[in-house]
XYZ file of C-alpha atoms in Angstrom:
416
model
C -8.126 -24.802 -41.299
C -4.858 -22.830 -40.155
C -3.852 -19.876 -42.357
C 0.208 -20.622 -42.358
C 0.384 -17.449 -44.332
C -1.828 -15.227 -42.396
C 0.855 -13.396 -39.844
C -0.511 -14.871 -36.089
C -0.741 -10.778 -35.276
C -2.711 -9.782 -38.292
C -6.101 -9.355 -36.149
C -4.413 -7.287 -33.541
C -2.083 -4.865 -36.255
C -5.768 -3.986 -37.786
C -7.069 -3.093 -34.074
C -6.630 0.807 -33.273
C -3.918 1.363 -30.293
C -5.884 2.472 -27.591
C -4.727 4.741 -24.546
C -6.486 6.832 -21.765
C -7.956 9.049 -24.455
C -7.161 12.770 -23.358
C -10.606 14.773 -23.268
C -11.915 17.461 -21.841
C -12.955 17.679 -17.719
C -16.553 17.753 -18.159
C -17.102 15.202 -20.370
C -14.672 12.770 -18.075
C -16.062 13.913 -14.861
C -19.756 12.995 -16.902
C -19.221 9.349 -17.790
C -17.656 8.559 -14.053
C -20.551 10.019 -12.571
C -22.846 8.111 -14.951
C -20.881 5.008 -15.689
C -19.114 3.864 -12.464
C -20.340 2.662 -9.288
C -20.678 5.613 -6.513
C -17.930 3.992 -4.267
C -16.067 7.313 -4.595
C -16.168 10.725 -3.814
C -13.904 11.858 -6.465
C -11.930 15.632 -6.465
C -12.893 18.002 -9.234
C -9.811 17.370 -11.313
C -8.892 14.657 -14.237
C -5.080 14.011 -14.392
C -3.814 12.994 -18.173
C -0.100 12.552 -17.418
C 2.720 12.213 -14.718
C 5.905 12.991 -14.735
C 8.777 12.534 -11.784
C 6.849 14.597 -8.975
C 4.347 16.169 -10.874
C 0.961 15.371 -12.464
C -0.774 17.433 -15.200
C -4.556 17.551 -16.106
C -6.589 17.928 -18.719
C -6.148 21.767 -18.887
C -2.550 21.231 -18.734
C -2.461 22.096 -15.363
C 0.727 20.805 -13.253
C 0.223 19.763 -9.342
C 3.075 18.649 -6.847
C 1.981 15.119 -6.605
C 2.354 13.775 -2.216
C 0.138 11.306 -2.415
C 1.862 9.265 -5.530
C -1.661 7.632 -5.984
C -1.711 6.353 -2.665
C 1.685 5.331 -1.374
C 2.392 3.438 -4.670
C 4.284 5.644 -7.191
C 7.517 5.737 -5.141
C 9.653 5.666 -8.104
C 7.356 8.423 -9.361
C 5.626 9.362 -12.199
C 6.549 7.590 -16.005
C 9.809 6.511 -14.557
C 11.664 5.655 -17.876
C 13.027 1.978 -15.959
C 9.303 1.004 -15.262
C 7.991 1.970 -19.279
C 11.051 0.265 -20.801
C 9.878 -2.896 -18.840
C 6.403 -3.140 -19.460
C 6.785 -2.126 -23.134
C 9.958 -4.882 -23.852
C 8.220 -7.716 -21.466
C 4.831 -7.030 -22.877
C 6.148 -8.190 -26.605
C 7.577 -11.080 -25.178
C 4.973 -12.880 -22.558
C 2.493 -11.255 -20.493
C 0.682 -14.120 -18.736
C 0.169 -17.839 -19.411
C -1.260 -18.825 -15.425
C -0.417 -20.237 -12.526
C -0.122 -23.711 -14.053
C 3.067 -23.262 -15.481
C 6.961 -22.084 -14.631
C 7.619 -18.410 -16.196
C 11.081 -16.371 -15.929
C 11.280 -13.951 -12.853
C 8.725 -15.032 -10.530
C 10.974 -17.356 -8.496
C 13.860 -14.378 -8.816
C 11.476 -11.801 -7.248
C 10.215 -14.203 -4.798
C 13.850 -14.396 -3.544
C 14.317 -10.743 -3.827
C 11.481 -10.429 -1.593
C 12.908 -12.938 0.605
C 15.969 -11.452 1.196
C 14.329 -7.940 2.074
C 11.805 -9.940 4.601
C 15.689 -11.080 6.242
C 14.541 -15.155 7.188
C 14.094 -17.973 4.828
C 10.120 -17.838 3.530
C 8.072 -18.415 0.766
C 6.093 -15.872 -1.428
C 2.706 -16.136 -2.927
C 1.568 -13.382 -5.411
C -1.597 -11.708 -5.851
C -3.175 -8.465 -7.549
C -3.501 -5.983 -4.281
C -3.151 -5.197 -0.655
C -6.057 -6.501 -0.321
C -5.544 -9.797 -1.682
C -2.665 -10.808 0.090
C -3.804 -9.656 3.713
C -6.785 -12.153 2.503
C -4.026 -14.960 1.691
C -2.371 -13.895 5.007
C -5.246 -15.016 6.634
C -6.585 -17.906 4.815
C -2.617 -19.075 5.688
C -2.797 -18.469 9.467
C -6.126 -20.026 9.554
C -5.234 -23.425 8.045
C -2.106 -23.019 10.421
C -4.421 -22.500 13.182
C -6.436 -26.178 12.528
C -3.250 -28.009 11.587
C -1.684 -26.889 15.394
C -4.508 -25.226 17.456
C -7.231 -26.845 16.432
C -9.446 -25.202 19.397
C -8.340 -22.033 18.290
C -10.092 -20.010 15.748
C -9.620 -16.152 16.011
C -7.202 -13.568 14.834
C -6.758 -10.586 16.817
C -6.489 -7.328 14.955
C -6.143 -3.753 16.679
C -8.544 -0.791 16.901
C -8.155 2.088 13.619
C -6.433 -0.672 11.539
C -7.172 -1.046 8.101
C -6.182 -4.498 5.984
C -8.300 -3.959 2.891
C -11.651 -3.933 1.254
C -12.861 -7.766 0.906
C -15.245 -9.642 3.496
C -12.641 -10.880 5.500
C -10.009 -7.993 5.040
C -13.449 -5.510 6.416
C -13.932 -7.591 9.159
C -10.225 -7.621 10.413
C -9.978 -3.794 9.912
C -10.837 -2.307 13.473
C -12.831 0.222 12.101
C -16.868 -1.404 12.602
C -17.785 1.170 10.372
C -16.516 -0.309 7.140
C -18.040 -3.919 7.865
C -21.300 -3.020 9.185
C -23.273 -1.596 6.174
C -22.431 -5.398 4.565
C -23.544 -7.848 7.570
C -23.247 -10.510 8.002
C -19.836 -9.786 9.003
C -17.243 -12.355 8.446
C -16.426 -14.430 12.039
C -12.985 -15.097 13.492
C -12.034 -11.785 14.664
C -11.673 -9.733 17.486
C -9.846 -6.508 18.500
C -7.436 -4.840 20.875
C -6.931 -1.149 21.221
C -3.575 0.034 19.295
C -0.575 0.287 21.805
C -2.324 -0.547 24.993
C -0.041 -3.442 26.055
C -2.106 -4.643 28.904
C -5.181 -4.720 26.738
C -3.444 -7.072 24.274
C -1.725 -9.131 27.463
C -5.460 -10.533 28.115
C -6.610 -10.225 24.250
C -4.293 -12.849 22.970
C -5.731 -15.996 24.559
C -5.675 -19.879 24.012
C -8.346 -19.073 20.897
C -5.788 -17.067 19.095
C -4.194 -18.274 16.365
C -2.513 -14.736 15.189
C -2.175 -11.225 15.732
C -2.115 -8.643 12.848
C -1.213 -5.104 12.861
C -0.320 -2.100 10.575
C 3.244 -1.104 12.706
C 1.898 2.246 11.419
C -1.388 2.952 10.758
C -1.742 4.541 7.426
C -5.663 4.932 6.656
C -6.874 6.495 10.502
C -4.097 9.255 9.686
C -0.643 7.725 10.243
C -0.469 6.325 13.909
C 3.234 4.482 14.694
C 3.127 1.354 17.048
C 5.252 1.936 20.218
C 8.382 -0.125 20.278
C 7.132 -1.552 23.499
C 3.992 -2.400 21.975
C 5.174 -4.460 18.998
C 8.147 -6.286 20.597
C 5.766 -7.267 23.752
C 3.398 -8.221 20.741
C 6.128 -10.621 19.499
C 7.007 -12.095 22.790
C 3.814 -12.815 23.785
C 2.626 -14.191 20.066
C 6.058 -16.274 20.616
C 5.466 -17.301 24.786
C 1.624 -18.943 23.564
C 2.364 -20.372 20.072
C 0.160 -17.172 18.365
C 1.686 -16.382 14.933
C 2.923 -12.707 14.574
C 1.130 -10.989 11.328
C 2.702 -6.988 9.692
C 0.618 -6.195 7.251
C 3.008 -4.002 5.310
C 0.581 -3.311 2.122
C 1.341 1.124 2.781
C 4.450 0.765 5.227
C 6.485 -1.344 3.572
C 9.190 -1.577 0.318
C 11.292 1.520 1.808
C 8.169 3.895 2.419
C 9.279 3.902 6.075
C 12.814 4.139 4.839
C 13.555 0.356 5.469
C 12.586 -2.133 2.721
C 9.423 -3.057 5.794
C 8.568 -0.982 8.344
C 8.802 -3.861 10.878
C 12.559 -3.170 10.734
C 12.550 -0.255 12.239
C 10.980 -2.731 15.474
C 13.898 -4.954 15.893
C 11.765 -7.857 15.556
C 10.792 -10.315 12.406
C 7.228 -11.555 11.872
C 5.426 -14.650 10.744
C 3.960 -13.435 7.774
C 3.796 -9.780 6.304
C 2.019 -8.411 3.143
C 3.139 -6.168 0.206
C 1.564 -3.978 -2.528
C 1.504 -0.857 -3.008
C 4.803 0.266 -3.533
C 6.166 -2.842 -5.196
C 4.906 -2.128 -8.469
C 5.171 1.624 -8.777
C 1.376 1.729 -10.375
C 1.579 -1.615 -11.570
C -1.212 -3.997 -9.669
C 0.593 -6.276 -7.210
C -0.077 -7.963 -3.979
C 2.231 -10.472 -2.020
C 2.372 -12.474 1.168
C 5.431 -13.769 2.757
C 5.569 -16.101 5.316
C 8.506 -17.610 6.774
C 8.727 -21.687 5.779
C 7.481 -22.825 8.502
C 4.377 -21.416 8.366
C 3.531 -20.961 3.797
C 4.298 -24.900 3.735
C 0.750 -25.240 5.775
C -0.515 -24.589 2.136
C -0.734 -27.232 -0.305
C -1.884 -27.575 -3.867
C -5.517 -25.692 -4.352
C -5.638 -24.278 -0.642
C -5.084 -20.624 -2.892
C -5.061 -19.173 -5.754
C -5.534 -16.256 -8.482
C -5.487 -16.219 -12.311
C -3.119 -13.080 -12.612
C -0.933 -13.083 -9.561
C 2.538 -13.703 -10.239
C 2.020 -13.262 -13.890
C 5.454 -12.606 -15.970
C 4.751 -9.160 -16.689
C 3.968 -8.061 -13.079
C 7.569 -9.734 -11.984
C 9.576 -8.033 -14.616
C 7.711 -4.761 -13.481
C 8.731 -5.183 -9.584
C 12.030 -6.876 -10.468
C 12.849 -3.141 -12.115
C 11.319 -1.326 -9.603
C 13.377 -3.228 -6.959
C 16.461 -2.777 -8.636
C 15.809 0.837 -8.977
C 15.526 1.443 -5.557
C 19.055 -0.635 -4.917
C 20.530 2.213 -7.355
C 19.486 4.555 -5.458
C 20.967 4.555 -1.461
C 17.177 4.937 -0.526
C 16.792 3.913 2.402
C 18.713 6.935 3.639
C 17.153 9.779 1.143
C 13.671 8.526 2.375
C 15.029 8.819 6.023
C 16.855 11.937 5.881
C 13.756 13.750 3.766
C 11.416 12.092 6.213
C 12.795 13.831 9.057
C 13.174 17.329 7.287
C 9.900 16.991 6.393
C 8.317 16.379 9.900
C 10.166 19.185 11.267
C 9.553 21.726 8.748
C 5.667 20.667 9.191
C 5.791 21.055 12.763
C 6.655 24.697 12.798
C 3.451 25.495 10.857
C 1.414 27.322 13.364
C -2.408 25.396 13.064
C -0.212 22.405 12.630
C -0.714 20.376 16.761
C 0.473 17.455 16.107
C 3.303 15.316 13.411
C 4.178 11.720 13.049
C 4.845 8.816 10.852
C 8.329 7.124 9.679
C 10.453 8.302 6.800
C 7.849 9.481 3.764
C 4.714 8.167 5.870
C 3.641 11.110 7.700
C 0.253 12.581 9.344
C -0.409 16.002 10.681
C -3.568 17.114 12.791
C -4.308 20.665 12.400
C -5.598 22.620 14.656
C -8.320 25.484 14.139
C -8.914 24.506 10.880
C -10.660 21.917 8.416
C -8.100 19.435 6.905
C -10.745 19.119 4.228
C -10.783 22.471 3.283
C -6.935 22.773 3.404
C -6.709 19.785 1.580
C -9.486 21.373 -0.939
C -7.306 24.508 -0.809
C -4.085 22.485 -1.663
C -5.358 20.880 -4.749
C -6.487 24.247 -6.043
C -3.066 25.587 -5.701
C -1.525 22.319 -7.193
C -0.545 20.347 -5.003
C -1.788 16.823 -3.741
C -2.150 15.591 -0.298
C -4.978 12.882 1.197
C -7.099 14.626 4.375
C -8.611 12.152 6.539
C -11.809 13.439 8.553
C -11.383 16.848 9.662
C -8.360 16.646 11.628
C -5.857 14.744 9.676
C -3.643 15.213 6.666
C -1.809 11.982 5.113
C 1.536 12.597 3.043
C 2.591 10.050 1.245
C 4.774 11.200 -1.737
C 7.057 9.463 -4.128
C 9.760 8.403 -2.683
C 11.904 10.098 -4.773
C 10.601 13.850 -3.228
C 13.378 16.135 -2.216
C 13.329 18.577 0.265
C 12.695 21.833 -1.904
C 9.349 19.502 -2.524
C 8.523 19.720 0.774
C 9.038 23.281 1.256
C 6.381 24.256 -1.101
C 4.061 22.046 0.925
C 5.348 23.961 4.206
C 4.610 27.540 1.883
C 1.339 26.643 0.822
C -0.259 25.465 4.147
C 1.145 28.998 5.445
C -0.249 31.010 2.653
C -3.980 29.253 3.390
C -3.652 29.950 7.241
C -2.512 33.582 6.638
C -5.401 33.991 4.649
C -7.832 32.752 6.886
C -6.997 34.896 9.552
């Protein structure tokens, strides 16, 4: 029998409010190590709060933060837009399914749209991951529908699409599928920006080619403009859709709302996380109509994708970045940044596009300076022993990047 009197929030107003409960390192660093699958090899630090730039730990520590969590804090840290929307949409609806209409989904869909530049359709998911997995799931039901003889995507050498069978098996990097055999058919790779190589790759049997225009997880590695726009005429010339995966490049990290922009070219389908949610878990695939009306009722799905909350969060962040002329503050930054990292003697090598940038060093361990970096507060990704990956909020400045440039001197000068 229904209590009419009993408020419908009475069980939850007894619960205790419950957030990331600030403790002390050890006893943090303890129940990871004890608790949690070993997938990670995690840094001796716990972070309790962010704020713009900056992240604190448990000690109270601060750190300059140029990894924003990998590529997906561009808005930065606590940004008051992003806290006022989860807090007001979370007392109003969080998530009802898939099986019913909610407010915002259709508006970001079309806010997507319009930043992808041709008329598409959107399906959400939770992660990069995720919708490089609905990317391909979509180009292989195109592929039976129109080329029924064909069956493989093409995918280039040091890519990385994500962490699922299928997303493992199109990275071009054997040595994330191998340990989990058998490996997931229907792929085959070309080596990045050899345009000959992919001349004779894509074949009859292709039914799409997908590519990171810059390769974010092998250390930041641009395509050549001659690469991608052969990659489009060819994919176009033999009836091969044309895949960006855009899951670290894209929503202005590259200083265009998707790196492909920067190509002069507009693909098939392309993928989104990341940055789209500013922390907030988010995954999307866009594929122009064409192509996303290959899917029908069932083909795909998720529970959580595309729930109410996660639209309200990326409608906000999106609108924030439209207040914010940031296409050129990521570009102009960008550049100072790549220049200023240049002149850093042990530095050989700097690339990327606006706040997506690698460095090799030379004579040195980029693990160790990496190590030495996070001891002197600030935050920065190394990648094998050569590489260092930057990728800060997008709202860095350039006095940000300066104390980068200081404290990669200061660790040289005291090596020598």
């Amino acid at each position: 029998m229904i209590d009419e009197k009993r408020p419908v929030d009475s069980f939850a107003q007894s619960a205790p409010i419950h957030t990331a409960a600030a403790t002390d390192f050890p006893t943090i660093e303890k129940l990871d190590s004890e608790k949690l699958m070993p997938t990670y090899k995690r840094k001796p630090v716990a972070f309790e709060r962010g704020e713009g730039m900056y992240l604190y730990d448990t000690d109270g520590k601060k750190y300059l933060d140029l990894l924003s969590g990998l590529g997906t804090m561009g808005l930065g840290h606590s940004n008051a837009a992003v806290s006022e929307t989860l807090c007001t949409q979370s007392k109003k609806l969080m998530h009802v399914s898939n099986l019913y209409h909610v407010e915002g989904r259709g508006e970001l869909a079309a806010a997507l749209i319009a930043l992808y530049g041709q008329p598409g359709k959107v399906f959400f998911s939770n992660s990069g991951a995720e919708a490089n997995e609905c990317a391909i799931k979509l180009a292989r039901k195109w592929g039976h529908a129109r080329k029924p003889a064909a069956d493989t995507i093409v995918t280039a050498t040091g890519s990385f699409h994500g962490r699922t069978l299928a997303t493992i098996a199109a990275t071009g990097q054997p040595g994330f599928a191998r340990p989990f055999a058998p490996i997931t058919p229907g792929f085959a790779y070309t080596p990045f920006n050899d345009v000959e190589a992919l001349d004779e790759m894509l074949g009859e049997g292709t039914i799409a080619f997908m590519i990171e225009v810059v390769q974010g997880e092998s250390g930041v590695w641009p395509a050549t403009k001659e690469y991608v726009q052969t990659a489009v005429r060819l994919c176009g010339e033999r009836d091969i859709l044309f895949i960006v995966d855009e899951v670290q490049s894209g929503i202005y990290r590259s200083g265009k709302p998707f790196a492909f922009q920067h190509f002069g070219i507009i693909p098939d389908i392309i993928t989104s996380a990341k940055a789209l949610g500013n922390g907030f878990p988010v995954g999307a695939t866009i594929a122009r109509t064409s192509v996303s009306d290959i899917f029908s009722p069932g083909d795909h799905g998720t529970t959580f994708g595309g729930n109410v909350l996660a639209c309200s969060v990326c409608l906000t962040v999106l609108d924030c970045y439209k207040s914010m002329d940031i296409e050129e503050h990521v570009t102009k930054v960008g550049e100072y940044a790549r220049i200023k990292l240049a002149g850093i003697p042990g530095v050989s090598d700097v690339r990327g596009i606006g706040l997506m940038i690698g460095c090799t060093l030379s004579g040195f361990s980029a693990q160790e300076c990496a190590t030495k970096l996070l001891e002197n507060g600030i935050v920065v990704n190394a990648i094998g022993e050569s590489y260092i990956r930057i990728l800060p909020p997008l709202i860095c400045e350039y006095a940000h990047i300066d104390t980068l440039v200081a404290a990669i001197n200061a660790i040289i000068e005291e090596k020598k």
